[in-house]
XYZ file of C-alpha atoms in Angstrom:
629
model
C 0.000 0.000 0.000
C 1.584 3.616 -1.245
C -1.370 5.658 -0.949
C -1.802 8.587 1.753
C -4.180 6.665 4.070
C -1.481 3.917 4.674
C -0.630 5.698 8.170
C -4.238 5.884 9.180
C -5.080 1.680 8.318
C -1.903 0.955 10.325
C -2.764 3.255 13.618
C -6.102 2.039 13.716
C -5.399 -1.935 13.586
C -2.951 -1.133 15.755
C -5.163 1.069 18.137
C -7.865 -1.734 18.179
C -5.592 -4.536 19.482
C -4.076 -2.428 22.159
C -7.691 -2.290 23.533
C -7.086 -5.823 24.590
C -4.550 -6.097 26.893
C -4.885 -5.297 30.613
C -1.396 -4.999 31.352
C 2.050 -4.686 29.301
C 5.430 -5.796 30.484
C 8.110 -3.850 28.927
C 11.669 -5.015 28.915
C 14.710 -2.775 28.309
C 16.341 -3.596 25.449
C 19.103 -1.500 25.068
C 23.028 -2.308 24.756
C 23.570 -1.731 28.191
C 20.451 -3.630 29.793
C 21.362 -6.763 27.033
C 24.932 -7.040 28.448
C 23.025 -7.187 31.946
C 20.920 -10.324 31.085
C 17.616 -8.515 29.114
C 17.181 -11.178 26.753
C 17.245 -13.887 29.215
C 15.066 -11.880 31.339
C 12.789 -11.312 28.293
C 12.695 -14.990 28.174
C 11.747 -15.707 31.904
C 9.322 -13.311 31.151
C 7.682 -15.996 28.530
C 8.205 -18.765 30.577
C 6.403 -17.760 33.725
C 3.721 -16.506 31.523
C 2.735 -19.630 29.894
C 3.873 -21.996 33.102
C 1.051 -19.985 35.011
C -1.391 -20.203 32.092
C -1.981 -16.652 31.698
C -3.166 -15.081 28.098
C -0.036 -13.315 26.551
C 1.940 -12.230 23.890
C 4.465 -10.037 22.014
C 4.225 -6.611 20.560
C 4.836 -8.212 17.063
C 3.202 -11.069 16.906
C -0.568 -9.032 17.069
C -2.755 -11.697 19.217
C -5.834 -11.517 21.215
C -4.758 -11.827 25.003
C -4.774 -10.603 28.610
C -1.229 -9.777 28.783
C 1.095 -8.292 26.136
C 5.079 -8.368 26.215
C 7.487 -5.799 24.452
C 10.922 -5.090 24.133
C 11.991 -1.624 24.132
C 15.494 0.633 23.179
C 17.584 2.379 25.595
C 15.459 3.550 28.887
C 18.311 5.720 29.811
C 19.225 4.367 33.488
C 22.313 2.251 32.839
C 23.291 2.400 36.273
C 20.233 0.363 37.483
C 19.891 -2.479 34.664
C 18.050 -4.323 33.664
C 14.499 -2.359 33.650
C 11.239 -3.339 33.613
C 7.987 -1.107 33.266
C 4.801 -2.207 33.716
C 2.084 -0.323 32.225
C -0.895 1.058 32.580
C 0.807 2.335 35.686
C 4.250 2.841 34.555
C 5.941 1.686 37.567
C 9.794 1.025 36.495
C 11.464 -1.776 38.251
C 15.137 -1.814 38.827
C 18.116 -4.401 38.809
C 15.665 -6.856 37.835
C 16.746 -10.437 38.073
C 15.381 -13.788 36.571
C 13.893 -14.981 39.738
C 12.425 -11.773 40.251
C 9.944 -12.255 37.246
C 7.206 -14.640 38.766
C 6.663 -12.055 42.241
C 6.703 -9.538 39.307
C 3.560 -11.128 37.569
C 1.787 -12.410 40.645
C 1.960 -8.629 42.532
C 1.534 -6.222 39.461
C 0.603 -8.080 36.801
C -2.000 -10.414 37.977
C -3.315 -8.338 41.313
C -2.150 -4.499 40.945
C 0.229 -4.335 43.706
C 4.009 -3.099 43.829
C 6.970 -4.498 44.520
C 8.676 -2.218 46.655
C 12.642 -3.723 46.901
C 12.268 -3.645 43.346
C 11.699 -0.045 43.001
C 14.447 2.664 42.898
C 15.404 4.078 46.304
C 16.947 7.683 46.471
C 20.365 7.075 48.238
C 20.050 10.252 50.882
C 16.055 9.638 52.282
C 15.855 6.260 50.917
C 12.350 6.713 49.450
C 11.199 4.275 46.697
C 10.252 5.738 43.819
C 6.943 4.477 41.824
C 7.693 5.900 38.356
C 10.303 7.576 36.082
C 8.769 11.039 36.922
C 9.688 10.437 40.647
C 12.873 9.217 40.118
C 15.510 12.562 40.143
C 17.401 11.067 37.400
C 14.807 11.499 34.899
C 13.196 14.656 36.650
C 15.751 16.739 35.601
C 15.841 15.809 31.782
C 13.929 17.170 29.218
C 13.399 13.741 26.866
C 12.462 14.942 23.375
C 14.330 12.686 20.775
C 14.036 9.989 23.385
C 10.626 10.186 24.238
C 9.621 7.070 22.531
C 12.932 5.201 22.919
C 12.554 3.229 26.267
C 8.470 2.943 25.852
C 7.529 1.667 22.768
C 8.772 -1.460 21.193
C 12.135 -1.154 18.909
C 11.060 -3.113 16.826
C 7.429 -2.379 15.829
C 6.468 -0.239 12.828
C 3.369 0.146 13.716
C 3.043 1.456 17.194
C 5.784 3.732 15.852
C 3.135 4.946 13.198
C 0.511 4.806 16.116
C 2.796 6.963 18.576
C 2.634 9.523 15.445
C 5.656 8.149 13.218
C 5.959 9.201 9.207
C 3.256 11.420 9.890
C 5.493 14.387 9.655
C 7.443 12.323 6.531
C 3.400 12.242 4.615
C 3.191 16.228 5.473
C 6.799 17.406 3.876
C 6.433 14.939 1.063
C 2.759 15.847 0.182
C 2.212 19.188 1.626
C 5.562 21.228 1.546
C 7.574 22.222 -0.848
C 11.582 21.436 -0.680
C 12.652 25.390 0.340
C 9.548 25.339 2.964
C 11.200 22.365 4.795
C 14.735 23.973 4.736
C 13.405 26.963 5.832
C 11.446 25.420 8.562
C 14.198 23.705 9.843
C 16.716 26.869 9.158
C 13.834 28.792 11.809
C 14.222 26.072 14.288
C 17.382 26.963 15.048
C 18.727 22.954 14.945
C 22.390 22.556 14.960
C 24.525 19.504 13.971
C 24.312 17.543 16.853
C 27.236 15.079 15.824
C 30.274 18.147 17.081
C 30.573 20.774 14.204
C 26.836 22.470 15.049
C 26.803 23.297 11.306
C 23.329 25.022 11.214
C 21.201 22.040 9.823
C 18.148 23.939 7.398
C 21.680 25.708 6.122
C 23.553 22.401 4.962
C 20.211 21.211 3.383
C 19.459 24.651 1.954
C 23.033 24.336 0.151
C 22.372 21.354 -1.118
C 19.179 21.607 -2.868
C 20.215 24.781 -4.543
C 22.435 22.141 -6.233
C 21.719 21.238 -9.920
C 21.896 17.670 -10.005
C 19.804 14.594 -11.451
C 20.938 12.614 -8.228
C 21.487 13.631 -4.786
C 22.177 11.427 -1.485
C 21.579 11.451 1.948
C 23.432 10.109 4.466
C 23.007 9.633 8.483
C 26.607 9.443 10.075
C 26.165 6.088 12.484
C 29.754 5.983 13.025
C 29.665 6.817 16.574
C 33.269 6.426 17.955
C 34.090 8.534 20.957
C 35.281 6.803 23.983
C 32.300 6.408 26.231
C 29.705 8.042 23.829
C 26.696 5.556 23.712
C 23.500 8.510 22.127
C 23.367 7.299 18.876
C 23.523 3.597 19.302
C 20.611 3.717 21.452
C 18.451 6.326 19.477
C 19.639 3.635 16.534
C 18.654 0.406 18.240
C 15.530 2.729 20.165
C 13.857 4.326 17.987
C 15.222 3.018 13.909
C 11.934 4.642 12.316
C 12.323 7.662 13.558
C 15.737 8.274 11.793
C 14.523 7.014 8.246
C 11.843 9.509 8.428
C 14.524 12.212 9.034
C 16.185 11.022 5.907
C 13.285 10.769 4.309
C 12.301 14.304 4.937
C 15.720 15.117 4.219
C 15.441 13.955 0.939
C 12.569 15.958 -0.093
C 14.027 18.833 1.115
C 17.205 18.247 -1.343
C 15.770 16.529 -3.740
C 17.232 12.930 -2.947
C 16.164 9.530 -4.796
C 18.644 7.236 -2.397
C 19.602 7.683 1.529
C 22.156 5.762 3.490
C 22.654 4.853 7.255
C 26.405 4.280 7.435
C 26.824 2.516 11.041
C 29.588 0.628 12.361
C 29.585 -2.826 13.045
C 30.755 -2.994 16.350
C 26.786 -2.106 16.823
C 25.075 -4.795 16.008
C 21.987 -4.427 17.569
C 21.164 -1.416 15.905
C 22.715 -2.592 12.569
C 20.177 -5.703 12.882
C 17.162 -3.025 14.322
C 17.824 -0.719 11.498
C 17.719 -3.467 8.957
C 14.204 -4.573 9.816
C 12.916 -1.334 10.001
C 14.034 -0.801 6.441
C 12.078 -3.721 5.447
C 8.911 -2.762 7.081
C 9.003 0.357 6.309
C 9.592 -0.856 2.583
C 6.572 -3.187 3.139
C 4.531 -0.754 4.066
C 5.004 1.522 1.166
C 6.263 4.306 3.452
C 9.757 4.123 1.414
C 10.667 2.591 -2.627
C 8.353 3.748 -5.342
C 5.646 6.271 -4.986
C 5.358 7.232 -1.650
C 2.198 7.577 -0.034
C 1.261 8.533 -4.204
C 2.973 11.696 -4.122
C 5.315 10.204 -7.319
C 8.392 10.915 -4.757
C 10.604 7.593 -5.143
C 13.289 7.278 -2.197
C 14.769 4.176 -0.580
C 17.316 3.792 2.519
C 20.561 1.246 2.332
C 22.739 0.428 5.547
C 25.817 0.543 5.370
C 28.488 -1.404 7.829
C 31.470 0.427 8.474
C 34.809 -1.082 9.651
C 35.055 0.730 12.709
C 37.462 3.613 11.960
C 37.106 6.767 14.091
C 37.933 8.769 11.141
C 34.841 7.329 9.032
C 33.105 9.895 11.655
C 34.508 12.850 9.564
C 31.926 13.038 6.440
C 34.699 12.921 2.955
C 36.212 9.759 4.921
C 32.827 8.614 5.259
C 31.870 9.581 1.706
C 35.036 7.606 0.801
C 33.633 4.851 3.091
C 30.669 3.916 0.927
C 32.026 4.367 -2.140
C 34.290 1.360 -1.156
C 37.518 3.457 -0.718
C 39.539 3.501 2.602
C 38.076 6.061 5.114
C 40.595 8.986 4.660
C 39.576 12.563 4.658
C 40.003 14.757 1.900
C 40.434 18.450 1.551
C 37.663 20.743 1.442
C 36.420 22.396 -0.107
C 34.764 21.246 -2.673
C 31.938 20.402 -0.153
C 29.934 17.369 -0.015
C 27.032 19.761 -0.306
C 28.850 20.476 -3.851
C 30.476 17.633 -4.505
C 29.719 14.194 -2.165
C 28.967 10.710 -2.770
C 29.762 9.046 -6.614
C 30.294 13.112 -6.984
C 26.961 14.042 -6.905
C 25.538 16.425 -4.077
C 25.548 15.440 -0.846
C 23.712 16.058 2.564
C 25.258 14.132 6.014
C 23.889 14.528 9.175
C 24.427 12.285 12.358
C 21.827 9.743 13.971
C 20.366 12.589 16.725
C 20.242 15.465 14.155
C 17.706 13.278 12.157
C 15.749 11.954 14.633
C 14.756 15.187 15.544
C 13.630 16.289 12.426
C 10.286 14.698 12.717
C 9.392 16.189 16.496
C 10.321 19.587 15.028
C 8.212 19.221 12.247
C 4.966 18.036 15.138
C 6.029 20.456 17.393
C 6.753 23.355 14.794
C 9.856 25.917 14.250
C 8.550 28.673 16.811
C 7.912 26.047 19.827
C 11.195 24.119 19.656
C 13.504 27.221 19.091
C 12.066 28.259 22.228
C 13.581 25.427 23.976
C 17.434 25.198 24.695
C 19.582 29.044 24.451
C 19.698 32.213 21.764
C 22.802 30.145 20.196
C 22.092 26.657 20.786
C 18.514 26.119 20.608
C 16.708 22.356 21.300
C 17.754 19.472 23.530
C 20.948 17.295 23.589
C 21.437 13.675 24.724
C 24.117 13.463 26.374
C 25.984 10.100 27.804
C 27.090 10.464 31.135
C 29.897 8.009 32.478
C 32.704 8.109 34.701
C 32.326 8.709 38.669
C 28.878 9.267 39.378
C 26.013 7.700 41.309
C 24.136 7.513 37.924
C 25.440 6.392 34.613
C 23.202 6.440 31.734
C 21.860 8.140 28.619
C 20.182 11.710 29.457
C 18.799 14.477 27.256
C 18.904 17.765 28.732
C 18.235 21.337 26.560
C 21.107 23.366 26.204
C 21.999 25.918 28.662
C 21.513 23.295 31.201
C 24.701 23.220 33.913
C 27.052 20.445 34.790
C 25.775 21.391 39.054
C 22.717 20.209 37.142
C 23.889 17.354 35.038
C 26.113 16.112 37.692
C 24.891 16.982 40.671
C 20.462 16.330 40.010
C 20.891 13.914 37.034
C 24.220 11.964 38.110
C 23.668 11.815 41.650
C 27.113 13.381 42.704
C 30.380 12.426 42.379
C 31.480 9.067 43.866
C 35.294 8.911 45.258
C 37.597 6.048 45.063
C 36.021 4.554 48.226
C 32.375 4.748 47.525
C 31.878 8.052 48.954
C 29.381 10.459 47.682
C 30.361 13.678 47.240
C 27.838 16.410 45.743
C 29.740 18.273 42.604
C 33.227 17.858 44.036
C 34.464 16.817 40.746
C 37.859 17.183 39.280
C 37.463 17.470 35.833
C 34.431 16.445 33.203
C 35.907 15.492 29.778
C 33.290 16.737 27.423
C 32.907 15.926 23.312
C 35.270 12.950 23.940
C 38.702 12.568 22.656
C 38.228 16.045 19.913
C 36.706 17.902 23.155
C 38.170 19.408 26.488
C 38.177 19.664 30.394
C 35.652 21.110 31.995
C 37.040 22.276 35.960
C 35.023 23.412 38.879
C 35.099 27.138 37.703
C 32.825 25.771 34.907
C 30.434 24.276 36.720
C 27.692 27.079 36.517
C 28.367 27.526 32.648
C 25.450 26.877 30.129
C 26.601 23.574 28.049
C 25.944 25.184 24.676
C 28.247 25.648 21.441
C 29.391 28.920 21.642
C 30.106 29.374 25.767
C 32.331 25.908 25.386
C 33.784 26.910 22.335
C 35.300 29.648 24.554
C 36.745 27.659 27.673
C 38.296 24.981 24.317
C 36.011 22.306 24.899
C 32.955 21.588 22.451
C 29.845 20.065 22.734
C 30.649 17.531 20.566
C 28.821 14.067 19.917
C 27.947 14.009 23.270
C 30.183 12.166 25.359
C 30.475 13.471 29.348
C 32.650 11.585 31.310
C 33.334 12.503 35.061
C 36.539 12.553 36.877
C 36.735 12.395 40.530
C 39.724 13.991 42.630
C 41.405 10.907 42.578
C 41.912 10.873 38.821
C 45.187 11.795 37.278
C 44.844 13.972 34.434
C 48.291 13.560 32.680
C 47.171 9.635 32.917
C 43.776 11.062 31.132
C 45.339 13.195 28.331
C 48.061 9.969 27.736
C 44.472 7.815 27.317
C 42.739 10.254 24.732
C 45.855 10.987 23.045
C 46.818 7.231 22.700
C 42.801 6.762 20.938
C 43.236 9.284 18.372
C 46.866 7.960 17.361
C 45.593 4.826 16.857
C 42.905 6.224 15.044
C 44.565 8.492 12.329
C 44.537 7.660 9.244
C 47.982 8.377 8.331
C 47.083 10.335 5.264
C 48.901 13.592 6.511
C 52.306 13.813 8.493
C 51.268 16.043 10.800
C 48.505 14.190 12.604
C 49.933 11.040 11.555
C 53.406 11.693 13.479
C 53.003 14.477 15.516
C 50.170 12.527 17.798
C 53.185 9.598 17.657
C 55.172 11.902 19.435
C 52.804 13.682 21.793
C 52.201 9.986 22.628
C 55.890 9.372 23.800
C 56.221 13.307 25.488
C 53.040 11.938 27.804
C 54.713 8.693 28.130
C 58.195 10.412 29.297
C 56.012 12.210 31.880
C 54.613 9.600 33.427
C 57.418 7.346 33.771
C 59.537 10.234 35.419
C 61.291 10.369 32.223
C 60.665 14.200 31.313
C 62.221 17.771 31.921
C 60.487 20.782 32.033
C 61.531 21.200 28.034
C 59.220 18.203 27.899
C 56.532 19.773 28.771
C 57.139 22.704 26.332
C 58.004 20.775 23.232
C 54.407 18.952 23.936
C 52.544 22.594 24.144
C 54.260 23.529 20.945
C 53.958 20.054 18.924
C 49.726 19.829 20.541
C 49.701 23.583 18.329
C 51.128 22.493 15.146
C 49.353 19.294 15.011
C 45.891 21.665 15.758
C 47.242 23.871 12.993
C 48.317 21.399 10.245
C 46.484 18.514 10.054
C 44.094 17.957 6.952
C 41.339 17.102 8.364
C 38.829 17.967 11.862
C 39.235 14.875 14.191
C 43.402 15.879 13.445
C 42.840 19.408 14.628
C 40.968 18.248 17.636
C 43.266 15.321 18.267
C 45.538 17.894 20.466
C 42.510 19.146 22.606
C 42.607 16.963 25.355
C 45.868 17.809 26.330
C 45.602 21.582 25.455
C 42.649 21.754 27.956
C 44.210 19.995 30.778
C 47.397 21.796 30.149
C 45.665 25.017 30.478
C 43.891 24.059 33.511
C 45.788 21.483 35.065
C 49.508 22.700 34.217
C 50.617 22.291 38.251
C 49.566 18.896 37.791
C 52.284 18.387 34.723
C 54.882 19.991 36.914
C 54.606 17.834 39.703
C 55.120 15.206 37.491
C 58.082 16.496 36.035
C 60.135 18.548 38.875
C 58.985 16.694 41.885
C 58.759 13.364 40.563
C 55.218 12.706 42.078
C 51.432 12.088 40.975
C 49.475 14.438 42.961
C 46.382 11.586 42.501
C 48.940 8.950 43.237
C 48.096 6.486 40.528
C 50.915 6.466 38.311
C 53.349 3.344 39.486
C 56.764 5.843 38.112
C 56.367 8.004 41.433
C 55.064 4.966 43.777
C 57.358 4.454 46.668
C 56.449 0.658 48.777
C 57.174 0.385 52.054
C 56.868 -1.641 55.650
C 54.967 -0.353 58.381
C 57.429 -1.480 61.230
C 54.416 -1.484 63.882
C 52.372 -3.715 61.779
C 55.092 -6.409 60.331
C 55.335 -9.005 61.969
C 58.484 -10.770 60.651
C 56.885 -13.531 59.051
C 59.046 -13.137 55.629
C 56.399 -14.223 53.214
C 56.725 -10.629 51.482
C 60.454 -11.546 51.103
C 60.058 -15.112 49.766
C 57.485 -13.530 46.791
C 59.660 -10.555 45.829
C 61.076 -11.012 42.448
C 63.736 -8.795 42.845
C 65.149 -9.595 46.646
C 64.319 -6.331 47.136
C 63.000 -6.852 50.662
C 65.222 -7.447 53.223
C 64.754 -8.329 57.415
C 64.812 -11.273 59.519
C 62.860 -12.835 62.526
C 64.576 -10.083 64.688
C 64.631 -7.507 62.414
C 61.621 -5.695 60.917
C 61.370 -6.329 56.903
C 62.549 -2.955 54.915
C 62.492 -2.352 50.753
C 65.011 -1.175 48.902
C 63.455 1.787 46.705
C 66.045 1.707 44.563
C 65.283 -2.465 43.518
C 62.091 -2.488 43.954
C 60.506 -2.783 40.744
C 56.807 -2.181 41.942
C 55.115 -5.029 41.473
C 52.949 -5.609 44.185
C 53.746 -8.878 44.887
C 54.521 -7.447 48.338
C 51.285 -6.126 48.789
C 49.470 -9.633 48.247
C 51.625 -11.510 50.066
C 51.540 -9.363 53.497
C 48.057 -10.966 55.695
C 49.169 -7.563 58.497
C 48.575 -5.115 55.747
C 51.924 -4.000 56.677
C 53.162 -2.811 52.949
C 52.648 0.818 52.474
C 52.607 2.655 48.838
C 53.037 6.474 49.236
């Protein structure tokens, strides 16, 4: 079926079997909830279900019954997987476990009550929390592109088109004209959410203006930051929702093909995309004459290797076209000149999916949300030490006192300690970003005021560092990413991070001078300056940031030979607690080195200048007798 009505057949079948079901069990199915045992929860779920003889079944599978199961995307709380919501209510369960599934059904399914141990508890008053809405974690958070992601099922075209999907895809194709759309979006005020912030109605704009018998559309899947997780889940969450950005994407430009270039270290959303390409194609929402407007467009996904530079869009371009992923020099533009040399537009995963709420919500109401420069919402994903791990989406302007502090929980110390904001550093944008310090921690996260401090918003990665992180030992992990990652095409980036590399390496092994540190400033510079293309300009950011706000931390590295965190094994110094040995030798016998010396009469002493530190000291003393300073 092609014709216009398509949406409203599918919502209404869909509409009339939800009337069925009393209740519906819905399983996180995100990454992060799947490595946690989802899918044999899911399972369990089945099991206990038909042992008890109760009428079920799943979202897809469109039976009469009591009881219906689903599977969702990412419900944001990492931290506390596996979830499980049970509707009507919506009461979220936490840290469920297989043997938790039959009191599950018995209490809320089958008679209505809750399950309180099951239920979140805030850590300071201890109060359970019923729903998502009580929970702070989510109270905080303004959930726009993720609104559907944790509540409906992945999977499932049709409550998609019954939640409102390709509704906003029907009205650009059949109702708008391509330079209304662009200048719709242009009004919103929607930036490039995957680190640039290229205005987006701007990039398509260019691109239509283009004359051209084809033009392509890509989404950029090739999400590759250290600890970023938003477009995986938004991917695996909600697929439909990002082929109707491309498809009204393509109308706006003028496109007859789109592509969803994701890498294949994400297989769940490689698989969930894949499907919803097929349905969709089914449905005669994409192919031939869509929804009879005479507008022919169809999606293809694409697998990338992996590479972090496929995340920059001519190495992406190059990608696809079966090349290798290297960058090339712009311009030309892709807007100009992109894939098979025809014109081009590229925008990431989150950019997309918002597309469609903008359209429903309209230019006016959504610019209203977020800051003058940075308007709208941004998920973000927060890692590192804090209470609450997860995938959040907050609108710009929002602060990290917020962010870390309301939506994380506070920062947790080395020995489980809980301490409000009292963060050390926040690495922001990933390994092209910056360092955030506690003199930013009332700034509005938008473009422009991060831009200023050298950080950037970037894909969204937030990662939190506690006082008892080293930062030289942080830079030395970003830098030693994006070296790996380079291409090699230029010199500059392909070298110069080599040696930045081994400058960070000479630091913290004690090696360095205070000319160390100097050569490192100037080589960070010149690889910023000269490399061809954007992840090798940002490659030097990480340690450009920390050097301009940790620098005393460098120092004491270099001039007094120490780790002011104490966690890099160069500056460790082991030794006995005379009060506590108590002359047993068994440190002695497991030394490697003879480096411990001491007798029955004698209290054991190391040698600093044999010891090799490698702890074997440490495990082998029952007194707790071995210090390391």
């Amino acid at each position: 079926m092609s014709d216009a009505k398509v949406l409203e057949h599918i919502k209404a079948a869909f509409d009339e079997c939800m009337k069925n079901y009393k209740a519906r069990i819905v399983v996180c199915g995100g990454t992060g909830c799947v490595a946690n045992g989802a899918v044999v929860l899911y399972e369990r779920f089945k099991k206990v279900l038909k042992d008890k003889g109760l009428s079920f079944t799943v979202s897809l599978e469109r039976e009469k019954a009591d009881y219906l199961l689903s599977e969702s995307g990412c419900q944001g709380f990492c931290q506390m997987s596996p979830l499980v919501t049970v509707y009507p209510a919506g009461v979220l369960y936490v840290r469920v476990k297989p043997e938790d599934v039959e009191e599950i059904i018995d209490k809320t399914l089958v008679n209505n009550e809750i399950v309180e141990r099951l239920l979140y508890h805030t850590p300071d008053t201890n109060t359970p929390c019923k729903t998502t809405q009580e929970i702070p974690f989510y109270a905080t958070q303004m959930r726009k592109v993720l609104d559907m992601c944790g509540r409906i099922d992945a999977q499932d075209l049709d409550e998609y088109i019954a939640n409102g999907g390709y509704e906003m895809a029907r009205k650009a194709i059949l109702e708008m004209t391509d330079k209304e759309i662009c200048d719709e979006i242009l009004a919103s005020g929607i930036r490039g959410r995957g680190g640039a912030g290229f205005p987006t109605g701007r990039k398509w704009d260019l691109t239509r203006m283009q004359k051209s018998d084809v033009k392509y559309v890509i989404c950029n899947g090739d999400e590759g930051d250290p600890g970023a997780f938003m477009d995986s889940c938004v991917m695996e969450g909600t697929p439909h929702a990002v082929l109707e950005g491309l498809m009204i994407a393509a109308k706006a430009i003028g496109a007859t093909h789109g592509y969803v270039y994701v890498r294949t270290e994400y297989p769940l959303a490689v698989k969930r995309l894949r499907k919803a390409v097929e349905d969709a194609r089914k449905a005669g929402i994409l192919g031939e004459n869509i929804f009879g407007s005479g507008m022919n467009f169809d999606i293809e996904i694409k697998e990338g290797a992996g590479a972090f530079v496929c995340g920059e869009e001519t190495a992406l371009i190059a990608s696809i076209e079966g090349k290798r992923g290297m960058p090339s020099p712009k311009p030309t533009f892709p807007a100009e000149k992109g894939l098979f040399g025809k014109p081009t537009a590229i925008n990431n995963v989150e950019t997309l999916a918002s597309i469609p709420m903008i359209l429903r919500m309209g230019a006016k109401n959504y610019a209203a949300i977020g800051t003058e420069g940075s308007k709208g919402t941004k998920t973000f994903s927060l890692t590192g030490h804090v209470v609450n791990t997860g995938l959040i989406e907050i609108p710009f302007g929002t602060t990290l006192r917020e962010i870390v502090g309301k939506i994380g929980g506070g920062v947790v110390n080395d020995d489980g300690t809980v301490c409000g904001t009292d963060y050390k550093a926040v690495q922001i944008g990933g390994p092209s970003g910056g360092c955030l310090t506690q003199e930013h921690i009332d700034l509005p996260i938008e473009y422009e005021s991060l831009k200023e401090v050298g950080a950037m918003v970037g894909s969204g990665g937030l990662v939190v560092m506690n006082n008892q992180t080293c930062i030289v030992q942080i830079a030395r992990f970003f830098m030693q990413f994006t070296q790996n990652e380079s291409c090699g095409k230029c010199v500059v980036c392909r070298e110069g991070t080599k040696q930045m590399l081994l400058l960070l390496d000479d630091i913290l092994n004690g090696d360095a001078t205070m000319e160390t540190l100097d050569l490192l400033e100037e080589l960070a510079k010149t690889v910023q300056t000269g490399s061809l293309c954007a992840l090798g300009k940002s490659a030097p950011n990480p340690v450009l940031s920390t050097l301009r706000y940790f620098r005393d931390e460098y120092i004491a590295h270099i001039r007094d030979k120490r780790c002011p965190a104490g966690k890099c094994e160069a500056f460790k110094q082991y030794s006995i607690d005379a009060a506590k040995c108590k002359k047993c030798g068994l440190c002695a016998r497991k030394c490697p080195v003879d480096a411990i010396t001491g007798s029955k009469t004698e209290p054991y002493t190391i040698d600093v200048e044999k010891c090799i530190k490698c702890g074997s000291c440490i495990d082998a003393c029952k007194f707790d007798a071995v210090l390391v300073m």
